[in-house]
Short mmCIF file of C-alpha atoms in Angstrom, two decimals:
data_model
loop_
_atom_site.label_atom_id
_atom_site.label_comp_id
_atom_site.label_asym_id
_atom_site.label_seq_id
_atom_site.Cartn_x
_atom_site.Cartn_y
_atom_site.Cartn_z
CA MET N 25 4.55 -26.47 -19.85
CA SER N 26 6.40 -23.07 -20.08
CA ALA N 27 6.04 -20.49 -17.28
CA PRO N 28 2.60 -18.07 -17.95
CA LYS N 29 3.63 -14.50 -18.66
CA VAL N 30 2.26 -12.71 -15.79
CA LEU N 31 1.35 -9.01 -15.47
CA ALA N 32 0.57 -7.45 -12.48
CA ILE N 33 -1.91 -4.62 -11.88
CA VAL N 34 -1.50 -2.70 -8.42
CA LEU N 35 -4.75 -0.42 -7.43
CA ALA N 36 -3.62 2.41 -5.93
CA GLY N 37 -5.95 5.28 -6.71
CA GLY N 38 -7.59 5.11 -3.42
CA GLU N 39 -8.64 8.06 -1.57
CA GLY N 40 -8.78 6.13 1.59
CA LYS N 41 -11.36 8.87 3.68
CA ARG N 42 -11.45 6.78 6.51
CA LEU N 43 -7.95 7.51 7.22
CA MET N 44 -8.26 11.50 7.00
CA PRO N 45 -6.42 13.27 8.09
CA LEU N 46 -3.19 11.43 7.10
CA THR N 47 -4.72 11.01 3.12
CA ALA N 48 -5.41 14.85 3.33
CA ALA N 49 -2.56 15.52 1.19
CA ARG N 50 -1.51 12.00 -0.12
CA ALA N 51 -3.08 8.87 -1.68
CA LYS N 52 -3.71 6.31 1.06
CA PRO N 53 -1.02 3.81 -0.71
CA SER N 54 1.68 6.18 0.11
CA VAL N 55 0.86 6.82 3.47
CA PRO N 56 4.05 6.14 5.70
CA PHE N 57 3.87 2.77 7.65
CA GLY N 58 6.52 0.98 10.05
CA GLY N 59 8.82 3.74 10.09
CA THR N 60 10.59 3.28 6.97
CA TYR N 61 7.95 1.87 4.75
CA ARG N 62 4.71 2.99 2.57
CA LEU N 63 1.85 1.08 2.11
CA VAL N 64 2.48 0.40 -1.56
CA ASP N 65 6.11 -1.17 -0.68
CA PHE N 66 4.07 -4.47 0.62
CA ALA N 67 1.93 -5.10 -2.33
CA LEU N 68 5.10 -4.34 -4.51
CA SER N 69 7.49 -6.21 -2.28
CA ASN N 70 5.32 -9.27 -2.23
CA LEU N 71 5.06 -9.21 -6.21
CA VAL N 72 8.73 -8.65 -6.87
CA ASN N 73 9.81 -11.26 -4.47
CA SER N 74 7.11 -13.82 -6.68
CA ARG N 75 9.35 -12.88 -9.55
CA TYR N 76 6.47 -10.97 -11.19
CA LEU N 77 8.62 -7.84 -12.99
CA HIS N 78 6.32 -6.17 -14.89
CA ILE N 79 4.31 -4.21 -12.99
CA VAL N 80 1.82 -1.26 -13.18
CA VAL N 81 0.36 0.73 -10.43
CA LEU N 82 -2.66 2.48 -11.40
CA THR N 83 -3.11 5.82 -9.56
CA GLN N 84 -5.48 8.82 -9.38
CA TYR N 85 -6.17 10.65 -6.04
CA LYS N 86 -3.74 13.04 -4.80
CA SER N 87 -0.66 10.88 -6.19
CA HIS N 88 1.92 12.84 -6.55
CA SER N 89 4.17 11.67 -3.51
CA LEU N 90 3.00 8.27 -4.42
CA ASP N 91 4.33 8.74 -7.98
CA THR N 92 7.77 10.03 -6.91
CA HIS N 93 8.20 7.04 -4.28
CA ILE N 94 7.61 4.60 -6.69
CA ALA N 95 10.13 6.35 -9.37
CA ARG N 96 12.51 6.62 -6.63
CA THR N 97 12.69 3.53 -5.13
CA TRP N 98 11.23 0.60 -7.37
CA ARG N 99 13.68 1.10 -10.45
CA MET N 100 14.29 -2.17 -12.50
CA SER N 101 16.60 -3.36 -15.04
CA PRO N 102 15.39 -1.86 -18.27
CA LEU N 103 18.24 -4.24 -19.67
CA LEU N 104 15.80 -7.22 -18.92
CA GLY N 105 12.81 -5.42 -19.70
CA ASN N 106 11.49 -5.23 -16.16
CA PHE N 107 9.44 -2.36 -14.65
CA VAL N 108 7.30 -0.91 -12.09
CA ALA N 109 5.50 1.82 -13.63
CA PRO N 110 3.22 4.42 -12.32
CA VAL N 111 -0.27 5.06 -14.32
CA PRO N 112 -2.25 7.89 -14.03
CA ALA N 113 -5.84 8.25 -14.88
CA GLN N 114 -6.13 8.87 -18.63
CA GLN N 115 -9.89 9.07 -19.35
CA ARG N 116 -8.96 6.92 -22.40
CA ARG N 117 -12.72 5.42 -22.45
CA GLY N 118 -14.58 8.77 -21.79
CA LYS N 119 -14.28 11.69 -20.15
CA HIS N 120 -14.44 10.76 -16.43
CA TRP N 121 -12.14 9.36 -14.10
CA TYR N 122 -12.14 6.04 -12.72
CA MET N 123 -15.87 5.03 -11.55
CA GLY N 124 -14.28 2.34 -9.61
CA SER N 125 -11.53 -0.54 -9.59
CA ALA N 126 -13.12 -2.36 -12.35
CA ASP N 127 -13.48 0.66 -14.45
CA ALA N 128 -9.74 1.72 -13.91
CA ILE N 129 -8.66 -1.52 -15.66
CA PHE N 130 -10.87 -1.21 -18.27
CA GLN N 131 -9.37 2.25 -18.99
CA CYS N 132 -6.05 0.70 -18.98
CA VAL N 133 -6.71 -2.30 -21.07
CA ASN N 134 -4.17 -1.12 -23.80
CA ILE N 135 -1.41 -2.08 -21.20
CA ILE N 136 -3.07 -5.55 -21.20
CA GLU N 137 -3.25 -5.54 -24.75
CA ASP N 138 0.35 -4.21 -25.63
CA GLU N 139 1.73 -6.79 -22.82
CA LYS N 140 -0.14 -9.56 -24.06
CA PRO N 141 0.32 -11.73 -20.51
CA ASP N 142 -1.35 -15.32 -20.06
CA ILE N 143 -2.41 -14.21 -16.75
CA VAL N 144 -3.57 -11.09 -14.99
CA VAL N 145 -2.52 -10.49 -11.32
CA ILE N 146 -4.52 -7.85 -9.77
CA VAL N 147 -3.61 -6.56 -6.15
CA GLY N 148 -4.48 -3.79 -3.84
CA ALA N 149 -2.00 -1.06 -2.48
CA ASP N 150 -3.14 -0.45 1.06
CA HIS N 151 -2.63 -4.09 3.10
CA VAL N 152 0.10 -5.26 5.09
CA TYR N 153 0.86 -8.83 4.53
CA ARG N 154 3.36 -10.96 2.99
CA MET N 155 2.16 -13.13 0.01
CA ASP N 156 3.86 -15.32 -2.51
CA PHE N 157 1.55 -14.50 -5.47
CA SER N 158 3.22 -17.55 -7.78
CA GLN N 159 1.68 -19.97 -5.55
CA MET N 160 -1.95 -18.27 -6.18
CA VAL N 161 -1.06 -18.43 -9.72
CA ASP N 162 0.05 -21.98 -10.16
CA ALA N 163 -3.11 -22.94 -8.19
CA HIS N 164 -5.37 -20.86 -10.47
CA ILE N 165 -3.80 -23.03 -13.39
CA GLU N 166 -4.22 -25.96 -11.70
CA SER N 167 -8.33 -25.32 -10.71
CA GLY N 168 -9.21 -24.48 -14.37
CA ALA N 169 -10.92 -21.28 -13.25
CA ASP N 170 -11.22 -18.06 -15.12
CA PHE N 171 -10.98 -15.62 -12.27
CA THR N 172 -9.73 -16.89 -8.67
CA VAL N 173 -10.33 -14.75 -5.33
CA ALA N 174 -7.99 -14.99 -2.45
CA GLY N 175 -9.55 -15.42 0.61
CA ILE N 176 -8.22 -14.76 4.36
CA ARG N 177 -9.98 -16.72 7.15
CA GLN N 178 -11.69 -14.47 9.71
CA PRO N 179 -14.29 -15.41 12.80
CA ILE N 180 -17.28 -15.53 11.65
CA GLU N 181 -18.66 -12.76 13.87
CA MET N 182 -16.77 -10.56 11.60
CA ALA N 183 -18.42 -11.68 8.61
CA ASP N 184 -20.32 -8.14 8.45
CA GLN N 185 -17.13 -6.04 7.93
CA PHE N 186 -15.96 -7.90 4.83
CA GLY N 187 -16.94 -8.90 1.37
CA VAL N 188 -17.40 -12.82 2.28
CA VAL N 189 -16.47 -15.73 -0.50
CA ASP N 190 -18.97 -18.29 0.13
CA ILE N 191 -17.86 -21.59 -0.94
CA ASP N 192 -19.05 -24.83 -2.34
CA PRO N 193 -19.05 -27.01 0.16
CA GLU N 194 -18.70 -30.07 -2.45
CA ASN N 195 -15.72 -28.09 -4.36
CA THR N 196 -13.98 -26.08 -1.84
CA THR N 197 -11.93 -24.39 -4.78
CA ARG N 198 -15.00 -22.93 -6.45
CA VAL N 199 -16.87 -19.55 -5.27
CA ARG N 200 -20.78 -20.40 -4.76
CA ALA N 201 -21.58 -16.86 -4.15
CA PHE N 202 -19.97 -13.17 -3.04
CA LEU N 203 -21.81 -11.74 -0.10
CA GLU N 204 -21.09 -7.98 0.80
CA LYS N 205 -20.88 -7.67 4.69
CA PRO N 206 -23.35 -10.60 5.38
CA THR N 207 -25.12 -10.87 8.85
CA ALA N 208 -25.37 -14.69 9.14
CA PRO N 209 -23.03 -16.29 6.58
CA ASP N 210 -22.42 -20.41 6.72
CA GLY N 211 -18.97 -21.04 8.51
CA LEU N 212 -16.62 -22.98 6.44
CA PRO N 213 -16.75 -26.69 5.81
CA ASP N 214 -13.58 -27.42 7.88
CA SER N 215 -13.80 -24.47 10.10
CA PRO N 216 -17.70 -23.55 11.08
CA THR N 217 -16.80 -20.55 13.52
CA GLU N 218 -14.81 -19.08 10.15
CA ILE N 219 -15.55 -17.23 6.78
CA LEU N 220 -13.19 -16.16 3.90
CA ALA N 221 -12.81 -12.40 3.51
CA SER N 222 -11.76 -11.27 0.38
CA MET N 223 -8.42 -9.69 0.57
CA GLY N 224 -8.73 -7.88 -2.51
CA ASN N 225 -6.35 -9.83 -4.43
CA TYR N 226 -7.22 -11.79 -7.89
CA VAL N 227 -5.62 -13.77 -10.62
CA ALA N 228 -7.31 -13.81 -14.02
CA SER N 229 -6.89 -15.89 -17.14
CA VAL N 230 -6.27 -12.89 -19.64
CA GLU N 231 -9.17 -13.24 -22.19
CA PRO N 232 -12.10 -13.88 -19.72
CA LEU N 233 -11.02 -10.80 -17.67
CA LEU N 234 -11.14 -8.82 -20.89
CA GLU N 235 -14.64 -10.04 -21.83
CA ALA N 236 -15.88 -9.28 -17.87
CA LEU N 237 -14.46 -6.10 -18.11
CA LEU N 238 -16.02 -4.85 -21.26
CA ALA N 239 -19.32 -6.37 -19.92
CA ASP N 240 -19.38 -4.55 -17.15
CA ALA N 241 -18.58 -1.19 -19.05
CA GLU N 242 -21.30 -1.51 -20.80
CA ASP N 243 -23.78 -2.60 -17.82
CA GLU N 244 -25.11 1.39 -17.07
CA THR N 245 -26.47 -0.45 -13.34
CA SER N 246 -23.00 -1.60 -12.47
CA LYS N 247 -20.35 0.27 -9.76
CA HIS N 248 -17.67 -1.10 -11.55
CA ASP N 249 -16.16 -2.43 -8.77
CA MET N 250 -13.89 -5.73 -8.61
CA GLY N 251 -15.54 -7.09 -5.74
CA GLY N 252 -19.01 -5.91 -6.12
CA ASP N 253 -19.13 -6.54 -9.93
CA ILE N 254 -16.56 -8.58 -11.42
CA VAL N 255 -16.20 -11.46 -8.97
CA PRO N 256 -20.15 -12.17 -9.02
CA TYR N 257 -19.89 -12.02 -13.17
CA PHE N 258 -17.27 -15.11 -12.80
CA VAL N 259 -19.67 -16.45 -9.57
CA ASN N 260 -22.60 -16.40 -12.04
CA LYS N 261 -20.86 -18.26 -14.49
CA GLY N 262 -19.31 -20.91 -12.74
CA THR N 263 -16.02 -20.16 -13.22
CA CYS N 264 -14.96 -18.47 -10.37
CA GLY N 265 -12.42 -19.81 -8.21
CA LEU N 266 -10.90 -19.27 -4.29
CA TYR N 267 -7.49 -19.32 -3.04
CA ASP N 268 -7.46 -20.08 0.79
CA PHE N 269 -4.61 -17.55 2.11
CA VAL N 270 -3.75 -20.22 4.82
CA GLU N 271 -2.08 -22.62 1.95
CA ASN N 272 0.28 -19.43 0.89
CA ASP N 273 4.02 -20.72 2.24
CA VAL N 274 6.17 -17.45 2.27
CA PRO N 275 9.95 -18.65 3.04
CA GLY N 276 11.15 -17.23 6.23
CA SER N 277 7.65 -17.13 7.79
CA THR N 278 7.04 -18.54 11.21
CA SER N 279 3.58 -20.13 12.50
CA ARG N 280 3.09 -16.66 14.16
CA ASP N 281 3.14 -14.66 11.41
CA LYS N 282 2.43 -17.38 8.39
CA ASP N 283 -1.40 -15.84 7.49
CA TYR N 284 -0.81 -12.35 9.01
CA TRP N 285 -3.22 -9.69 6.79
CA ARG N 286 -4.28 -6.30 8.11
CA ASP N 287 -6.52 -3.98 6.13
CA VAL N 288 -5.32 -0.66 7.27
CA GLY N 289 -8.29 1.23 6.04
CA THR N 290 -8.73 2.95 9.55
CA ILE N 291 -7.16 5.20 11.87
CA ASP N 292 -7.35 2.10 14.25
CA SER N 293 -6.34 -0.48 12.42
CA TYR N 294 -3.27 1.49 11.00
CA TYR N 295 -2.49 1.97 14.74
CA ASP N 296 -3.18 -1.48 15.65
CA ALA N 297 -0.99 -2.88 12.44
CA HIS N 298 1.90 -0.59 13.95
CA MET N 299 1.80 -2.39 17.45
CA ASP N 300 1.74 -5.72 15.70
CA LEU N 301 5.37 -4.84 14.84
CA ILE N 302 6.85 -3.64 18.18
CA ALA N 303 6.09 -7.19 20.69
CA VAL N 304 9.27 -9.01 21.51
CA MET N 305 7.97 -11.98 19.09
CA PRO N 306 5.62 -9.65 16.52
CA VAL N 307 2.70 -10.47 14.97
CA PHE N 308 4.09 -9.49 11.84
CA ASN N 309 8.01 -9.62 11.64
CA VAL N 310 9.33 -7.03 9.36
CA TYR N 311 12.89 -8.69 9.72
CA ASN N 312 12.25 -12.10 7.52
CA ALA N 313 15.35 -11.74 5.25
CA GLU N 314 13.94 -14.57 2.91
CA TRP N 315 10.95 -12.54 1.82
CA PRO N 316 12.25 -8.96 2.32
CA LEU N 317 9.94 -5.68 2.47
CA HIS N 318 11.81 -3.44 -0.17
CA GLN N 319 11.43 0.71 0.77
CA GLY N 320 14.33 2.10 -1.17
CA LEU N 321 17.47 3.86 -0.07
CA ILE N 322 17.68 4.91 3.34
CA THR N 323 19.93 8.33 3.21
CA HIS N 324 19.59 9.19 6.85
CA PRO N 325 22.40 8.96 9.23
CA PRO N 326 21.84 6.04 11.99
CA ALA N 327 19.55 6.77 14.93
CA LYS N 328 21.48 8.17 18.41
CA PHE N 329 20.71 8.34 21.79
CA ILE N 330 22.47 11.12 23.95
CA HIS N 331 22.20 11.95 27.59
CA SER N 332 23.19 9.27 30.25
CA GLU N 333 22.49 11.07 33.45
CA GLU N 334 20.18 10.36 36.10
CA GLY N 335 16.96 11.71 35.01
CA ARG N 336 17.73 12.55 32.24
CA MET N 337 18.52 9.54 29.80
CA GLY N 338 17.76 9.05 26.22
CA HIS N 339 16.19 5.19 25.54
CA ALA N 340 13.60 3.70 23.82
CA ALA N 341 11.86 0.05 24.64
CA ASP N 342 9.78 -2.31 23.07
CA SER N 343 9.84 0.87 19.98
CA VAL N 344 11.04 0.78 16.18
CA VAL N 345 13.49 3.60 15.88
CA SER N 346 14.53 4.38 12.28
CA PRO N 347 17.82 5.74 10.64
CA GLY N 348 18.34 9.45 11.40
CA VAL N 349 16.28 9.46 14.84
CA ILE N 350 17.88 11.43 17.68
CA VAL N 351 16.63 10.76 21.21
CA SER N 352 18.12 13.36 23.06
CA GLY N 353 17.47 12.75 27.18
CA ALA N 354 13.78 11.55 26.21
CA THR N 355 12.04 8.67 26.94
CA VAL N 356 9.93 6.44 24.48
CA THR N 357 8.19 2.80 25.07
CA GLY N 358 6.14 0.87 22.56
CA SER N 359 6.05 3.49 19.49
CA ILE N 360 7.65 3.95 16.14
CA LEU N 361 9.56 6.38 15.75
CA SER N 362 9.84 7.26 11.66
CA PRO N 363 13.17 9.00 9.99
CA GLY N 364 14.22 12.46 11.08
CA VAL N 365 12.58 12.26 14.24
CA ARG N 366 13.84 14.55 17.31
CA LEU N 367 12.90 13.98 20.86
CA HIS N 368 14.50 16.65 23.31
CA SER N 369 15.45 16.14 27.30
CA TRP N 370 12.63 15.13 29.35
CA SER N 371 10.04 14.43 27.10
CA THR N 372 8.31 11.19 26.84
CA VAL N 373 6.72 9.54 23.84
CA SER N 374 4.42 6.22 24.73
CA ASP N 375 2.23 4.26 22.50
CA SER N 376 2.42 6.24 19.54
CA VAL N 377 3.57 6.46 15.83
CA LEU N 378 5.38 9.32 15.11
CA LEU N 379 5.91 10.01 11.08
CA ASP N 380 8.93 11.77 9.32
CA ASP N 381 10.95 14.52 10.60
CA VAL N 382 8.34 15.12 13.86
CA THR N 383 9.99 17.09 16.67
CA VAL N 384 8.87 17.15 20.37
CA GLY N 385 10.01 19.49 22.58
CA ARG N 386 11.69 19.33 26.21
CA HIS N 387 8.86 18.07 28.81
CA ALA N 388 6.38 17.43 26.47
CA GLN N 389 4.44 14.11 26.39
CA VAL N 390 2.70 12.28 23.69
CA HIS N 391 0.57 9.38 24.59
CA ARG N 392 -1.38 7.06 22.00
CA ALA N 393 -1.22 9.52 19.01
CA ILE N 394 -0.10 9.44 15.55
CA LEU N 395 1.54 12.43 14.51
CA ASP N 396 2.31 13.14 10.59
CA LYS N 397 5.01 14.31 9.01
CA ASN N 398 6.75 17.35 10.41
CA VAL N 399 4.64 17.93 13.31
CA VAL N 400 6.05 20.03 15.94
CA VAL N 401 5.26 19.80 19.70
CA GLU N 402 6.66 22.64 21.34
CA GLU N 403 7.90 22.63 25.04
CA GLY N 404 5.80 21.56 27.59
CA ALA N 405 3.10 20.47 25.50
CA ARG N 406 0.58 17.69 25.62
CA VAL N 407 -0.79 15.25 22.95
CA GLY N 408 -3.20 12.22 23.54
CA ILE N 409 -3.65 13.08 27.33
CA ASP N 410 -6.78 15.38 27.49
CA ARG N 411 -9.36 13.89 24.99
CA LYS N 412 -11.42 17.12 25.43
CA ALA N 413 -8.34 19.28 25.01
CA ASP N 414 -7.23 17.73 21.98
CA ILE N 415 -10.75 17.86 20.27
CA ALA N 416 -11.03 21.40 21.11
CA ARG N 417 -7.81 22.04 19.08
CA GLY N 418 -9.18 20.17 15.94
CA PHE N 419 -7.36 17.31 16.25
CA THR N 420 -8.78 13.96 15.03
CA VAL N 421 -9.44 11.64 18.07
CA THR N 422 -10.94 8.28 17.33
CA GLU N 423 -13.98 6.27 19.50
CA SER N 424 -10.73 4.15 20.80
CA GLY N 425 -8.88 7.57 22.00
CA LEU N 426 -6.48 7.89 19.51
CA THR N 427 -5.30 11.68 18.52
CA VAL N 428 -4.09 12.22 15.15
CA VAL N 429 -2.37 15.21 14.45
CA ALA N 430 -2.05 16.38 10.45
CA LYS N 431 1.11 17.19 8.77
CA GLY N 432 2.85 20.33 9.84
CA THR N 433 0.88 21.35 12.91
CA VAL N 434 2.50 23.18 15.36
CA ILE N 435 1.19 22.25 18.88
CA GLY N 436 1.70 24.72 21.50
CA ARG N 437 1.22 24.63 25.56
#
C-alpha cells in the first residue's frame, strides 16, 4: 500500500486571553518561548520531523508577528512542492470571522479540496511537546476509524481541567464519550488513577471530515469547536478512535521526557514549562538532536560574560542563555535569557523569564518575573520582590506570585 497523502492544518488563530499581557500585541502561537523559539515552532517542528511537508497555518488574531515569523523561518523547497503557508481568515463562508476551530477549517475547505489529501492532520499551535505524527496516522489507518483523537495520560484528580476522552473498556482504540471537564470520570482500564486528556491533535480521513464540517456548519446550536462538537459527532457515529500518546516513540527521547506535553495556556503554566528546561536532567530536553526543534536563523553574536572581580562577576547558573546576551557583572540563577538581553553590573536575575532585548540596569533586582520584549529595568529598580508595589504599578501578578511586565515598559525605582 502506498503512503497516504497528508495535509497538515495548524490551528493558530487563538487570542490567548489567559496569557495577557504577553498576548496583548501578538497571537498566542507567536509568544516567544525557551529563549529562541516561538510556541508555533513546536507544532511545526513535529510535523516537519514527521515528514509531513504540506502545511497550512490558520491565523486570525493579531497575526502580523506570527505571519512574519513563518515567512522568515519556515521556508520549504518549492522545487519539491513543499510549503508552510499562513492562511488568514478570509470570510469565505459568510461575513464573519472564525466562530471556532471547526469553523476555521470549514472556511478553508477549499484548501483541502485543492490539495486532495487522503488524511488530514489537525494540530494546535500552543503546546510544548515532541510527537511523531506519522505513528498516529499509521494507528488511525490500522484502526479503521474515521477520526482519531490524541490523548495524554493525566492524574484523575486533574480531570476537571481538561476535555477527557472516555474509552470503551472492550475496545480501547475507540472513544465511548467525550467529557468536558468532568468531576467524576472513570479511570483508565489499565490505570484507574489516570484519565486521557485530549491534546487537541487529531487525524481524520478526508471524506468523513468534510461531511462532519458541513453538518456542523449547518447546525445553528453548535459552537463550531473541534473538541466540543466534531469529536462528539464521530463518537455518536461510533467511528472515533483514540491514540494514546504514551505509545508515541520519538527518536532520541528518554524515559524522563518521552511523553512530555504542556498546555501553556496560562501565565503559570507558561512559566512552569520554562522551568522544566533548566534542570540538570531537564523534564523537557531541547537538546535532542535526533528530533530537532527548528526556530530559524539566529543572527545574534555569541553570548558574552564579562567582569571577574570579586563582588562583580558576570555569571549564570542553572539557566538558559541565548545568543546575543551580555551578562556584565551580573548574577543569574534559574532563569531564561532570550536573545539581546543586557544585564548590567551588580544586578541579579533569579527564577525569571526575560524575553528579547530586555535591559536590567545596575543594582536592579528581578525575581520570579516574566519580562516581555524591550522592557527596561532601570538602575536600582526591583521587580517581583514586593507584590503590592508591583500591583500598584499596574503589573500583572498571578495568585502564585509571578509578576508579568508588558512589552516595552520602563520600570523605575
